Short mmCIF file of C-alpha atoms in Angstrom, two decimals:
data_model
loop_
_atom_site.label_atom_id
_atom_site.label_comp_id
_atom_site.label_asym_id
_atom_site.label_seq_id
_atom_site.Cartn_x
_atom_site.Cartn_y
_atom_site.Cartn_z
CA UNK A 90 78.33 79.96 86.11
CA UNK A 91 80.65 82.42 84.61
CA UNK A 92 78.65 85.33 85.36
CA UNK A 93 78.60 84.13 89.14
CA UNK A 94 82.03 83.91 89.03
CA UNK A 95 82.79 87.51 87.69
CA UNK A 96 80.41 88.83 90.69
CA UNK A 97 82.21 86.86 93.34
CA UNK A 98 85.54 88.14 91.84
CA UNK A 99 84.32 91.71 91.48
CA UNK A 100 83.23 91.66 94.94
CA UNK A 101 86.45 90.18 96.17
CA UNK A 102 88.73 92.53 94.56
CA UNK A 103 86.56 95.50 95.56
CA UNK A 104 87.93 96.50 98.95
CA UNK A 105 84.69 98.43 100.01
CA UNK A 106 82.68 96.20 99.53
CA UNK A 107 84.14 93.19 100.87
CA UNK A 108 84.81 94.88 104.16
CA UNK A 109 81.45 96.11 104.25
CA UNK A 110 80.38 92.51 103.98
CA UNK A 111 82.82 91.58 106.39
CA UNK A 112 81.35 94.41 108.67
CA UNK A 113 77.66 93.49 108.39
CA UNK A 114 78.30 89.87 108.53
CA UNK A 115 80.12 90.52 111.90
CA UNK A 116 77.83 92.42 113.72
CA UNK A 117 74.98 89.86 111.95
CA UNK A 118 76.86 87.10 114.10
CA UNK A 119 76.87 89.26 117.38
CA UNK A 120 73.25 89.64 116.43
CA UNK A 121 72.96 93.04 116.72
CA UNK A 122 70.04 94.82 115.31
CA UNK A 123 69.34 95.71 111.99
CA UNK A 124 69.73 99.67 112.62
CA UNK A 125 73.77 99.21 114.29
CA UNK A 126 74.42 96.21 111.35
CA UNK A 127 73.21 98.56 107.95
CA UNK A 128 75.31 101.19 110.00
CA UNK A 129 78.33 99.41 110.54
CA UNK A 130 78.56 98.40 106.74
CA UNK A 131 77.33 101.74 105.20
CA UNK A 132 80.06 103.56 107.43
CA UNK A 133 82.66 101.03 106.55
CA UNK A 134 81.56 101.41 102.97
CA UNK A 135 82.08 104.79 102.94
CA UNK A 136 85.35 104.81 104.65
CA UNK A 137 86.91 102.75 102.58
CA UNK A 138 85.74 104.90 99.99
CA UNK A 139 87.13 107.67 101.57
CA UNK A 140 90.67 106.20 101.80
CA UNK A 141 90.55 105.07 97.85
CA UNK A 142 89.86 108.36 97.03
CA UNK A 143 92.35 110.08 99.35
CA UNK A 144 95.06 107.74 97.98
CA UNK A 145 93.46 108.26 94.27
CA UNK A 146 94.73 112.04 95.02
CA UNK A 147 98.09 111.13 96.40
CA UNK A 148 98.68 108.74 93.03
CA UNK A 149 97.51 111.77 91.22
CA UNK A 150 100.28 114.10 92.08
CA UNK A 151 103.04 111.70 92.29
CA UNK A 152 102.32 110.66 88.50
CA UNK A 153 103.48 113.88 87.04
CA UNK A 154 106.37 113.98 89.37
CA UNK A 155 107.81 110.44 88.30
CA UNK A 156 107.32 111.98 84.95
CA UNK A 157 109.55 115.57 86.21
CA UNK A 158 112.07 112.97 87.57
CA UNK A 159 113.08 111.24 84.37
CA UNK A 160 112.74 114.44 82.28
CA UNK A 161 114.81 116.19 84.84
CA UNK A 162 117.97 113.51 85.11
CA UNK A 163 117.59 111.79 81.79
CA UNK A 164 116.80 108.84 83.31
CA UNK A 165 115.25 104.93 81.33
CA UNK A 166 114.78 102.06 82.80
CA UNK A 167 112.03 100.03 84.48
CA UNK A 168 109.85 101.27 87.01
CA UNK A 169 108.08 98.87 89.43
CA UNK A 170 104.19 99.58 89.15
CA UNK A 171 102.27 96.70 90.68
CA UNK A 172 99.03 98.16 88.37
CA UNK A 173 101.08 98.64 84.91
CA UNK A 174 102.41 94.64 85.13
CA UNK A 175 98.96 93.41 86.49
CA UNK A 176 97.02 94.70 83.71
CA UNK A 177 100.27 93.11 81.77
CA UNK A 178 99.28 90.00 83.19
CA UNK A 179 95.59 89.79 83.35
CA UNK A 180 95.54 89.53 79.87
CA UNK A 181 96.93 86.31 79.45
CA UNK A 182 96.66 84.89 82.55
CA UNK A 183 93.39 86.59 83.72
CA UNK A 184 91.36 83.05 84.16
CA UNK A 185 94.21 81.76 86.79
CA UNK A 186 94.27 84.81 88.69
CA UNK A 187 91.18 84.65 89.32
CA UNK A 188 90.21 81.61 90.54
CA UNK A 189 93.83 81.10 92.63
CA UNK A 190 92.42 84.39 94.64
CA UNK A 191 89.01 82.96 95.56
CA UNK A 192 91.09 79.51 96.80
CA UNK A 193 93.69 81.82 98.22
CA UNK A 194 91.37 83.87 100.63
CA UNK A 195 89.24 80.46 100.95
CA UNK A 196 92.56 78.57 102.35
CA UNK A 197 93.80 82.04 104.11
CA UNK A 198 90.30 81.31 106.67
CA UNK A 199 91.37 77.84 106.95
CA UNK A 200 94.72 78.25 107.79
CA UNK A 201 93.68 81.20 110.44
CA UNK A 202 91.27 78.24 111.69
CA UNK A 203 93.58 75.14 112.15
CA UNK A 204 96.68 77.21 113.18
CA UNK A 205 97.91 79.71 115.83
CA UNK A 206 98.22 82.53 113.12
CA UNK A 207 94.79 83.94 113.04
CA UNK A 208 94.97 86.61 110.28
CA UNK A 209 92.27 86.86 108.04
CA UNK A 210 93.79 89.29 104.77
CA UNK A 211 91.42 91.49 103.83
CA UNK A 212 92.85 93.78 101.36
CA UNK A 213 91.19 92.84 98.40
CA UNK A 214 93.58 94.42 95.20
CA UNK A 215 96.70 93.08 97.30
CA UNK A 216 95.49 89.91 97.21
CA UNK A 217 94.45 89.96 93.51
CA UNK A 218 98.05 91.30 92.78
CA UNK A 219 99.22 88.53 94.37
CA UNK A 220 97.55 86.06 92.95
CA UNK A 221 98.38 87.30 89.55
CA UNK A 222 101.78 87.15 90.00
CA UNK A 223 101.64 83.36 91.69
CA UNK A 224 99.90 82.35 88.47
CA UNK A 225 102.36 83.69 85.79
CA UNK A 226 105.32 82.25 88.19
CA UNK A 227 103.36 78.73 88.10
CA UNK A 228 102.42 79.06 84.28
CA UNK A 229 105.81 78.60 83.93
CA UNK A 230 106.09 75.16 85.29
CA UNK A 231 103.40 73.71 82.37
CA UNK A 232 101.74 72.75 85.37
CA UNK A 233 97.53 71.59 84.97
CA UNK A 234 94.67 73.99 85.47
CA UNK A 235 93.26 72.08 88.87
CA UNK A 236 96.53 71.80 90.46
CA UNK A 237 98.41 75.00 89.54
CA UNK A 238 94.34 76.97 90.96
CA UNK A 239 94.60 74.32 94.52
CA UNK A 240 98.50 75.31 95.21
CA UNK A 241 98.58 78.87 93.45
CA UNK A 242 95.58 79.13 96.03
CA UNK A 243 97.58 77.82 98.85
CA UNK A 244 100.29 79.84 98.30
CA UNK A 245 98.35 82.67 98.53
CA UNK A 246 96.63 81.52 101.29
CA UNK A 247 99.92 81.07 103.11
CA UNK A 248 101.01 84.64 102.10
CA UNK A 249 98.28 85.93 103.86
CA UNK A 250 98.89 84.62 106.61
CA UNK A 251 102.69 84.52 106.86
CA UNK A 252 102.98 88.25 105.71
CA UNK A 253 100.84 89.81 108.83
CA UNK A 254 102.23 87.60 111.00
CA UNK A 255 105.60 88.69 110.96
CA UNK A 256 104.93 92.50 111.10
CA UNK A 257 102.50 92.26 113.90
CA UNK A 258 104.74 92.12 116.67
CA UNK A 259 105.75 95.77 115.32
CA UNK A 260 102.28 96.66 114.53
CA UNK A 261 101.21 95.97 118.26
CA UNK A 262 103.81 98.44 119.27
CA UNK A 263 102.07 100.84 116.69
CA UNK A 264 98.52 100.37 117.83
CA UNK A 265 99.13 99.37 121.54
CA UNK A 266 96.84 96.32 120.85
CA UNK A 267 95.98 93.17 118.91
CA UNK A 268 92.75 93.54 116.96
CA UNK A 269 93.77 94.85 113.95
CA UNK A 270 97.09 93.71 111.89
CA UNK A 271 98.62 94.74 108.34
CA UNK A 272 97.30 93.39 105.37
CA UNK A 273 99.54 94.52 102.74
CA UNK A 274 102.62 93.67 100.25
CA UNK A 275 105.33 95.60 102.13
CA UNK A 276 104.96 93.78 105.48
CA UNK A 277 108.69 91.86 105.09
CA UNK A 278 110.09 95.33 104.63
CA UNK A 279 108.10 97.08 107.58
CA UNK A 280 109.12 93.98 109.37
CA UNK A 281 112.63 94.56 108.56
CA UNK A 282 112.26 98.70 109.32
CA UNK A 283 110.67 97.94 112.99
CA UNK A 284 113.86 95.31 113.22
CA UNK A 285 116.27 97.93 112.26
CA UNK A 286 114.95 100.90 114.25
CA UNK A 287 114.97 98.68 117.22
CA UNK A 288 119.32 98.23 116.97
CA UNK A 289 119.83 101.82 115.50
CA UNK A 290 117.21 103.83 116.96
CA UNK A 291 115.75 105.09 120.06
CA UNK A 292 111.93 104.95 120.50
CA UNK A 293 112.16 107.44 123.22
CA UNK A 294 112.46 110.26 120.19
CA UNK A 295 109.72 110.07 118.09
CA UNK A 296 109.16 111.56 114.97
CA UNK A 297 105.94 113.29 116.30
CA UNK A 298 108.10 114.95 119.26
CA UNK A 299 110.40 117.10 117.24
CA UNK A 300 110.78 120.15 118.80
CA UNK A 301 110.45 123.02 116.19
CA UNK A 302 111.49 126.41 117.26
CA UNK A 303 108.44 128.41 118.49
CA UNK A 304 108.43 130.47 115.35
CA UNK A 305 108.19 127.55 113.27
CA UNK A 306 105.26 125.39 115.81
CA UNK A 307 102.91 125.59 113.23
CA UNK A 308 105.27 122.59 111.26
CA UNK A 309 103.55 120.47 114.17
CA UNK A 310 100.14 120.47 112.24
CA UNK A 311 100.91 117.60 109.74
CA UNK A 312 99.38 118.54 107.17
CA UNK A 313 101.42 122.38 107.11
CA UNK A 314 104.64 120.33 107.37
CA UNK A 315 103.26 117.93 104.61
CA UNK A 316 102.22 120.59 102.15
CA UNK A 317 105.36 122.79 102.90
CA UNK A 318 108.24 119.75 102.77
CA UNK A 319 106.15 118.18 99.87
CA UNK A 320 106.12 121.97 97.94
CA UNK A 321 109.90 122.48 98.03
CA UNK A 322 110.89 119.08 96.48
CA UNK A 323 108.42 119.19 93.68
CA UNK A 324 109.86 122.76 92.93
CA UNK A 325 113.43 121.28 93.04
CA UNK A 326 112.49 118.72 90.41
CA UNK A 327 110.43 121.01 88.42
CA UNK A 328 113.43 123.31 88.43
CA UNK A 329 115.76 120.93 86.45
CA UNK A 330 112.39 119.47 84.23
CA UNK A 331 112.43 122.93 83.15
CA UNK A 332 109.34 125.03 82.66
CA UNK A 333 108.98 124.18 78.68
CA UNK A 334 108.88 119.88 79.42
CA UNK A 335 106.33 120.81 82.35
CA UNK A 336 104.20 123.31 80.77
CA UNK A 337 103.96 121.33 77.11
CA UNK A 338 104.03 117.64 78.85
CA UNK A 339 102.33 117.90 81.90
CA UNK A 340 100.52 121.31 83.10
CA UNK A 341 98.62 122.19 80.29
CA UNK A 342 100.58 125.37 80.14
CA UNK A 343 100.69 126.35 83.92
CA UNK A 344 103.51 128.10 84.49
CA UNK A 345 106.28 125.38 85.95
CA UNK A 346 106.06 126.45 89.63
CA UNK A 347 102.25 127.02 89.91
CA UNK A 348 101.59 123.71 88.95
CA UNK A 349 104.15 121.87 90.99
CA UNK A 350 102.70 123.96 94.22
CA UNK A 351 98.95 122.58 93.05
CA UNK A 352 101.14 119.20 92.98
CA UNK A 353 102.36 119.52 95.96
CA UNK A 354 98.89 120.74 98.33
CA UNK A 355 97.13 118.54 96.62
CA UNK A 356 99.39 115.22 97.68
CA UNK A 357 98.71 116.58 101.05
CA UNK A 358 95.16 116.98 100.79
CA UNK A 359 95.23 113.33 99.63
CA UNK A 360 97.06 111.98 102.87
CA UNK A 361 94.26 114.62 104.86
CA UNK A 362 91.65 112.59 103.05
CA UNK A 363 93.25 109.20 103.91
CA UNK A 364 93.72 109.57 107.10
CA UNK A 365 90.13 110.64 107.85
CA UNK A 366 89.21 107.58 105.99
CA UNK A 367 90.93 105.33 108.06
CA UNK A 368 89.69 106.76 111.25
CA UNK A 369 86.18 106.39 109.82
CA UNK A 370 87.34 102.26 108.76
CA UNK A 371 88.83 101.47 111.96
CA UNK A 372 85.87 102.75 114.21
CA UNK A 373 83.41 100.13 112.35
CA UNK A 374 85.45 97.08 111.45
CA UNK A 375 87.45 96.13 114.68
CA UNK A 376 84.11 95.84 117.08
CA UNK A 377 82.48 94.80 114.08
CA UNK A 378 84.91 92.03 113.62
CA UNK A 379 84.23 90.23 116.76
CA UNK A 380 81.65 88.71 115.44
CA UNK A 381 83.58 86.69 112.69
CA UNK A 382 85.92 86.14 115.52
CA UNK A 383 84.16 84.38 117.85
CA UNK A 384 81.81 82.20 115.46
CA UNK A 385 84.17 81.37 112.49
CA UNK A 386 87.68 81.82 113.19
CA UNK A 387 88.05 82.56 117.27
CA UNK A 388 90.35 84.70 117.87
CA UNK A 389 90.69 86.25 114.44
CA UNK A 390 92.45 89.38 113.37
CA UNK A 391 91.70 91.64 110.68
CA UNK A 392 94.33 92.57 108.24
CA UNK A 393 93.92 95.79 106.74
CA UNK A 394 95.72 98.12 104.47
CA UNK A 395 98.61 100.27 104.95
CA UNK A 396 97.38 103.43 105.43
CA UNK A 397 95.84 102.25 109.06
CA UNK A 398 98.97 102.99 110.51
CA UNK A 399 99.00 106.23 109.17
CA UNK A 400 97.27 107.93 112.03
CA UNK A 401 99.69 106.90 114.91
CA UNK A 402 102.79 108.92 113.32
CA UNK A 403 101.96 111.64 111.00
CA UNK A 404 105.23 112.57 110.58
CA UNK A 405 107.02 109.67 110.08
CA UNK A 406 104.79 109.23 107.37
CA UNK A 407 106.40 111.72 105.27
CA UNK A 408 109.84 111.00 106.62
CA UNK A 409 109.73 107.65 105.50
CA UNK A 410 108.38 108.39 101.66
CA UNK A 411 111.52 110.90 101.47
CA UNK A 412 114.01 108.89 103.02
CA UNK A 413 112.71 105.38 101.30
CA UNK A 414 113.12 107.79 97.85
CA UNK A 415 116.33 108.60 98.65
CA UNK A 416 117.21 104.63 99.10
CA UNK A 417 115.47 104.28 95.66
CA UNK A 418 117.91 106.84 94.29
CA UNK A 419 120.88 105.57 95.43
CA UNK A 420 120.30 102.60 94.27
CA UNK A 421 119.70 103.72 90.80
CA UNK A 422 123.22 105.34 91.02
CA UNK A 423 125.03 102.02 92.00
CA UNK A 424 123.09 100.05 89.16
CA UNK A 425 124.46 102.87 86.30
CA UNK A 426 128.02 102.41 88.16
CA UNK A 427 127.46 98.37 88.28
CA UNK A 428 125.82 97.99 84.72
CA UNK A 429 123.02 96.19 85.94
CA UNK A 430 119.06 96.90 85.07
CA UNK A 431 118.20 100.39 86.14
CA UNK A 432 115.40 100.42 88.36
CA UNK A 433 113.65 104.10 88.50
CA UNK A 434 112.51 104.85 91.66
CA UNK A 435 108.57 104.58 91.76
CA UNK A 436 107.37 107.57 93.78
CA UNK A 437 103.45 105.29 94.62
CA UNK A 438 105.49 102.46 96.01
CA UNK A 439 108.08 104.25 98.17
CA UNK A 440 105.45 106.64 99.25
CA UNK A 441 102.81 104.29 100.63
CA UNK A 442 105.42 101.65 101.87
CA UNK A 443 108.05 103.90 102.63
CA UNK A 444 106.01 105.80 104.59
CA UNK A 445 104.67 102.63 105.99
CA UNK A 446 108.18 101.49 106.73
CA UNK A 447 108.94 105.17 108.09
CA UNK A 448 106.11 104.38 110.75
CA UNK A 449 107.25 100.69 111.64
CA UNK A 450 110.97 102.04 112.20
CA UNK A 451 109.51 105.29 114.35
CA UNK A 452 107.74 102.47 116.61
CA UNK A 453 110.95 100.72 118.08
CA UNK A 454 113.63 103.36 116.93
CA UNK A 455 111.98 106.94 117.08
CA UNK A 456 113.63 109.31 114.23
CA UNK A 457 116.96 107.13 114.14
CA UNK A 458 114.67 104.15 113.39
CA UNK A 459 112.29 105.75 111.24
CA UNK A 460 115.19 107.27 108.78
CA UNK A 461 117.33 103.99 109.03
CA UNK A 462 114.11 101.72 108.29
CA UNK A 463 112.85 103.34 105.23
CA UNK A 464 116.13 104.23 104.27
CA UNK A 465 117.33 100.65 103.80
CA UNK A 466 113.56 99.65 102.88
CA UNK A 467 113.95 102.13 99.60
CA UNK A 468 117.27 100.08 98.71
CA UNK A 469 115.73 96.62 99.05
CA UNK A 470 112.50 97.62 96.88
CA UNK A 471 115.17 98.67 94.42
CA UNK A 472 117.01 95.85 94.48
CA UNK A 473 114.41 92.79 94.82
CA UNK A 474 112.57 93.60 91.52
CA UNK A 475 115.62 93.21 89.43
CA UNK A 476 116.09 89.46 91.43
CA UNK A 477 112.37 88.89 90.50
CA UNK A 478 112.56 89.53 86.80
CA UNK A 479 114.46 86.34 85.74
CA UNK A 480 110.98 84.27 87.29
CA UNK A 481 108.45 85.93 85.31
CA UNK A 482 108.77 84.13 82.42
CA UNK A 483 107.94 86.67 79.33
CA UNK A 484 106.38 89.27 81.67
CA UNK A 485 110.15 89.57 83.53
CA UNK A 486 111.40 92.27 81.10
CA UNK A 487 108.03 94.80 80.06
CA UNK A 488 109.33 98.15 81.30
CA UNK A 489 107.78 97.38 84.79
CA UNK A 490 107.57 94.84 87.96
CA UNK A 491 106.09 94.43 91.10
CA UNK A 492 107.33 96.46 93.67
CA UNK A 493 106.79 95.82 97.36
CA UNK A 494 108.78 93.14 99.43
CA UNK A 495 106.53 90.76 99.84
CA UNK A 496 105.81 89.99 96.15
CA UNK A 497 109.90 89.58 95.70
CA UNK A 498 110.00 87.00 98.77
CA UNK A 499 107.32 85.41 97.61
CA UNK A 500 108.46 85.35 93.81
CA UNK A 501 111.77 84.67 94.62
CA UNK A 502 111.20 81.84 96.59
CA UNK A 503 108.31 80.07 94.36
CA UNK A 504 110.15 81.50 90.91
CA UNK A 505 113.66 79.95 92.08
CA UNK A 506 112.31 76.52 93.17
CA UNK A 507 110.06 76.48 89.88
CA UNK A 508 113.34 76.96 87.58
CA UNK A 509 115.43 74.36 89.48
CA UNK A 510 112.99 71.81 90.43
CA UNK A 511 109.60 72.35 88.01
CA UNK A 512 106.65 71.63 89.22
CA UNK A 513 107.46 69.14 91.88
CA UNK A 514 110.08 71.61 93.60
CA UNK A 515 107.49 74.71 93.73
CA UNK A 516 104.50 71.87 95.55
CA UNK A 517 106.90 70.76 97.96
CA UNK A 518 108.00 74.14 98.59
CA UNK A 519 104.29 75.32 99.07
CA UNK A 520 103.52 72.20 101.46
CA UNK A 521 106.71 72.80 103.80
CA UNK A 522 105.59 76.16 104.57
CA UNK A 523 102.06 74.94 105.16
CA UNK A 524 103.85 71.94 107.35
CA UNK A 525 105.82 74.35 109.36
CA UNK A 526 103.17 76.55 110.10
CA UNK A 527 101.27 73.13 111.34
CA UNK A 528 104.45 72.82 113.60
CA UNK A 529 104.98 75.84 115.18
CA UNK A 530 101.18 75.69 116.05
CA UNK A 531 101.87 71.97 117.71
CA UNK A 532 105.21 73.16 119.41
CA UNK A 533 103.34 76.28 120.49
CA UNK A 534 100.57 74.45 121.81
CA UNK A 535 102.44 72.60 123.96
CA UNK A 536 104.03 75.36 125.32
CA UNK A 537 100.96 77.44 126.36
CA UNK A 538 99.14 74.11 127.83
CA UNK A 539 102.61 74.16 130.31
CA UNK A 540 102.67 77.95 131.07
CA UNK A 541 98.28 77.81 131.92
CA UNK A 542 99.31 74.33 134.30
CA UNK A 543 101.98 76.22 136.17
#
């Protein structure tokens, strides 16, 4: 039994593969034949593969340069790194995790089914993150093994469904459609950029329409722009790391500015890589995932990963890693001035979801939007993991936290009622949400049975 377990778990926190599956068994249900269906998941397969290793680059270059920042401004504190307090986590509470994220993506399908929120998550480490950190919170209650796996699971499930939800109304102005959504742990703060860039911004100037002086129109190519922008602030850093931390620490004896150049065209190849990926993803799954629609869920939408957005704004891609950074730092300089726990700005998180938010904020608010969005995205990432520390029980103070939005509105909200109210407090909490979701579906009902009589 165990062994069956660790496959299905395997399998669900393998995001290749479970799209695949999701792929094949979609175009299995449109009964397509077997050449298009082996297609459709090999292809889908491979792209995700493709984007895992593009963003396996990206990770790669930003590492050392976390390291250049602290050497370079003397900086300690924690760093929010979703990976480092996972594999924190799964040590202890490994078992939990586990099973909560097969309920979670079991009650995530029938929550898409009985409601008017039709999202089925299928970013498979997100979910496993999340799970992980809904079973330390509810650890923390004493609560039993059966309950704390049935409402750790619906938590989750509600998560995946609440999270999408509220970014797709930005994420249809990305795409121009409905059939694919976000599936990832940053959608309160892309929310919150799209929200921003709507009142600040002006989606009439886009990020991809800046108008660079004729000399300079080879900037427009994103990945020139990428490499070049990406080149000078590694340098800047490396510059105040010093060339004897960098050469004796990090490059193996590179000279100091060599290596940060590598640094810096290889991040860019990495976003290259992703993006290609994603095309690749996107051209497989969506048809593909008509299928589930129409004979399990109708009306279903696929929630993917971050990086699907990518493709639709190149540049406010990069504009909103820089700019979220820039939130992160800021931040750090009013928690020295304020005395509270330093957060260190974590170059992985504010690069894929700032760059994420940078996109959501170009959608309603153009450049304004973008730079406002990510902007005020990099402070609340800051900010939220020091709030989420004090409802992690012994994991709240390891050098590290989770990072993205959703995991602090989610931990905030089960952690808080779980300290006042115990175990009683954190179920009720978890069945509101589920009841209000049941209500808006009702009230919703109602109103599109009036608007299709008149």
């Amino acid at each position: 039994m165990n062994g069956f377990l660790d496959i299905l778990i395997d399998i669900a926190s393998t995001p290749a593969l479970l799209v695949a599956l999701i792929a094949i068994l979609g175009n299995v249900l449109q009964k397509k034949d077997i050449a298009s269906t082996v297609k459709g998941g090999i292809k889908t397969f491979v792209g995700f593969l493709v984007v895992t290793a593009g963003a396996g680059v990206v990770e790669g270059s930003l590492a050392p340069f976390g390291e250049m920042f602290q050497a370079a401004f003397n900086m300690q504190g924690v760093v929010p790194n979703n990976e480092a307090i996972v594999a924190l986590a799964l040590t202890k509470f490994g078992t939990y995790t586990a099973l909560i994220m097969l309920a979670g993506m079991a009650f995530n399908i029938l929550i898409a089914r009985i409601t008017r929120f039709k999202y089925i998550y299928l970013t498979g480490h997100a979910t496993l993150y999340m799970a992980c950190m809904i079973a330390v919170i509810l650890s923390v209650t004493g609560m039993g093994t059966v309950p704390l796996v049935l409402f750790g699971g619906l938590a989750l499930g509600l998560a995946n469904t609440i999270f999408p939800a509220i970014a797709q109304p930005f994420t249809r102005q990305i795409t121009k459609n409905d059939t694919v959504a976000l599936g990832h742990t940053g959608n309160f703060g892309y929310a919150l950029s799209g929200l921003i860039g709507k009142y600040v911004g002006n989606k009439e100037k886009s990020t991809e329409d800046i108008n660079f002086p004729k000399g300079l129109s080879f900037l427009r190519d994103s990945t020139v722009s990428i490499t070049i922008t990406m080149a000078v602030v590694y340098v800047i850093v490396a510059l105040f790391a010093g060339n004897d931390y960098i050469t004796t620490n990090l490059s193996d004896g590179t000279n100091y500015i060599i290596y940060s150049l590598q640094q810096a065209g290889s991040f860019a190849a990495g976003v290259f890589v992703i993006l290609a990926g994603v095309r690749l993803i996107l051209a497989e799954i969506v048809p593909a995932f008509k299928g589930i629609s129409e004979k399990l869920v109708p009306n279903s939408i696929p929630a993917l990963d971050c990086p699907i957005v990518f493709p639709y704004a190149p540049n406010a891609v990069l504009i909103g890693f820089l700019t979220s950074f820039v939130g992160g730092i800021v931040s750090l300089v009013i928690m020295v001035f304020a005395g509270t726990t330093v957060i260190i700005p974590g170059v992985v998180p504010h690069f894929f979801c700032g760059a994420t938010a940078g996109v959501y904020g170009n959608a309603t608010g153009g450049l304004r939007g973008a730079l406002a969005g990510s902007f005020i995205h990099g402070i609340i990432i800051s900010f939220m993991p020091i709030l989420l520390m004090p409802v992690m029980g012994d994991l709240g103070f390891q050098g590290s936290t989770f990072s993205d939005t959703d995991y602090g509105v989610t931990g905030i909200f089960l952690g808080n009622l779980a300290n006042f109210g115990g175990q009683i407090a954190a179920i009720a909490g978890i069945i509101a949400v589920l009841a209000v979701l049941i209500g808006l579906t009702i009230a919703f009902k109602g109103k599109d049975t009036k608007a299709a009589a008149k």
